[in-house]
Coordinates of C-alpha atoms in Angstrom, one line a residue:
X19 CA -11.3 -6.5 9.7
X20 CA -12.9 -3.1 9.5
X21 CA -14.5 -1.6 6.5
X22 CA -12.3 -0.4 3.7
X23 CA -12.1 3.4 3.4
X24 CA -12.3 5.0 -0.1
X25 CA -9.0 5.5 -1.8
X26 CA -7.6 9.0 -1.8
X27 CA -6.9 10.8 -5.1
X28 CA -4.3 8.7 -6.9
X29 CA -4.5 5.9 -4.2
X30 CA -1.4 7.0 -2.3
X31 CA -0.4 6.5 1.3
X32 CA -1.6 9.4 3.4
X33 CA 1.2 11.3 5.2
X34 CA 1.7 10.0 8.7
X35 CA -0.2 6.8 8.0
X36 CA 0.8 3.6 9.9
X37 CA 2.4 2.1 6.8
X38 CA 4.4 5.3 6.1
X39 CA 5.6 5.4 9.8
X40 CA 6.3 1.6 9.6
X41 CA 8.7 2.3 6.8
X42 CA 10.2 5.4 8.4
X43 CA 8.6 7.5 5.7
X44 CA 8.1 10.8 7.4
X45 CA 6.9 12.7 4.4
X46 CA 5.0 15.9 3.6
X47 CA 3.4 14.4 0.5
X48 CA 1.5 11.1 0.0
X49 CA 3.6 8.2 -1.1
X50 CA 2.9 6.3 -4.3
X51 CA 3.3 2.5 -4.5
X52 CA 6.6 3.1 -6.4
X53 CA 7.9 5.5 -3.7
X54 CA 6.8 3.0 -1.0
X55 CA 8.7 0.2 -2.8
X56 CA 11.8 2.5 -3.2
X57 CA 11.9 3.3 0.5
X58 CA 11.5 -0.4 1.3
X59 CA 14.2 -1.4 -1.1
X60 CA 11.8 -3.4 -3.4
X61 CA 12.1 -3.1 -7.2
X62 CA 8.8 -1.5 -8.4
X63 CA 9.1 -2.9 -11.9
X64 CA 6.3 -5.5 -11.7
X65 CA 2.6 -5.2 -11.3
X66 CA 1.1 -3.6 -8.2
X67 CA 0.1 -7.1 -7.0
X68 CA 3.7 -8.4 -7.3
X69 CA 5.2 -5.3 -5.6
X70 CA 2.8 -5.6 -2.7
X71 CA 3.6 -9.3 -2.5
X72 CA 7.3 -8.5 -2.2
X73 CA 6.6 -6.0 0.6
X74 CA 4.6 -8.6 2.4
X75 CA 7.4 -11.2 1.9
X76 CA 9.8 -8.7 3.6
X77 CA 7.3 -8.5 6.5
X78 CA 6.6 -4.9 6.0
X79 CA 2.9 -5.3 5.2
X80 CA 0.2 -8.0 4.9
X81 CA -1.6 -7.7 1.6
X82 CA -5.3 -8.4 1.4
X83 CA -7.1 -8.2 -1.9
X84 CA -9.9 -5.7 -1.6
X85 CA -12.9 -5.1 -3.9
X86 CA -11.9 -4.8 -7.5
X87 CA -13.1 -2.0 -9.6
X88 CA -13.6 -2.2 -13.4
X89 CA -10.4 -0.3 -14.2
X90 CA -8.3 -1.0 -11.2
X91 CA -7.4 -3.5 -8.6
X92 CA -7.3 -2.2 -5.1
X93 CA -5.4 -3.5 -2.1
X94 CA -5.6 -2.8 1.6
X95 CA -2.4 -2.8 3.5
X96 CA -2.2 -4.1 7.1
X97 CA 0.6 -4.2 9.6
X98 CA 1.4 -7.8 10.4
X99 CA -0.8 -8.8 13.4
X100 CA -2.6 -5.5 13.4
X101 CA -5.9 -4.2 12.1
X102 CA -6.5 -3.0 8.5
X103 CA -5.0 0.4 7.6
X104 CA -6.8 3.0 5.6
X105 CA -4.5 2.6 2.6
X106 CA -5.5 1.5 -0.9
X107 CA -3.4 1.2 -4.0
X108 CA -4.2 1.2 -7.6
X109 CA -2.3 -0.8 -10.2
X110 CA -1.1 1.7 -12.8
X111 CA -1.2 -0.3 -16.0

């Protein structure tokens, strides 16, 4: 896998990213994890780790734990069978 890219402000999906296109999310603004889950039909009531696991179980993304910061856990999303995407999420707890 390639190197992880720094998370954008708020750790959102960037507009036009592979994951956003994968979910049919043609959007002008970045998507939060909750918005990504809503578009994928996944309940975003659990932790970020659980929500990402649900997206992975639906085959929408592969979830790979990335480096953990002191105040947040970050995840890189990949398309199944593809290279790592430049998308990181923060668990909002």
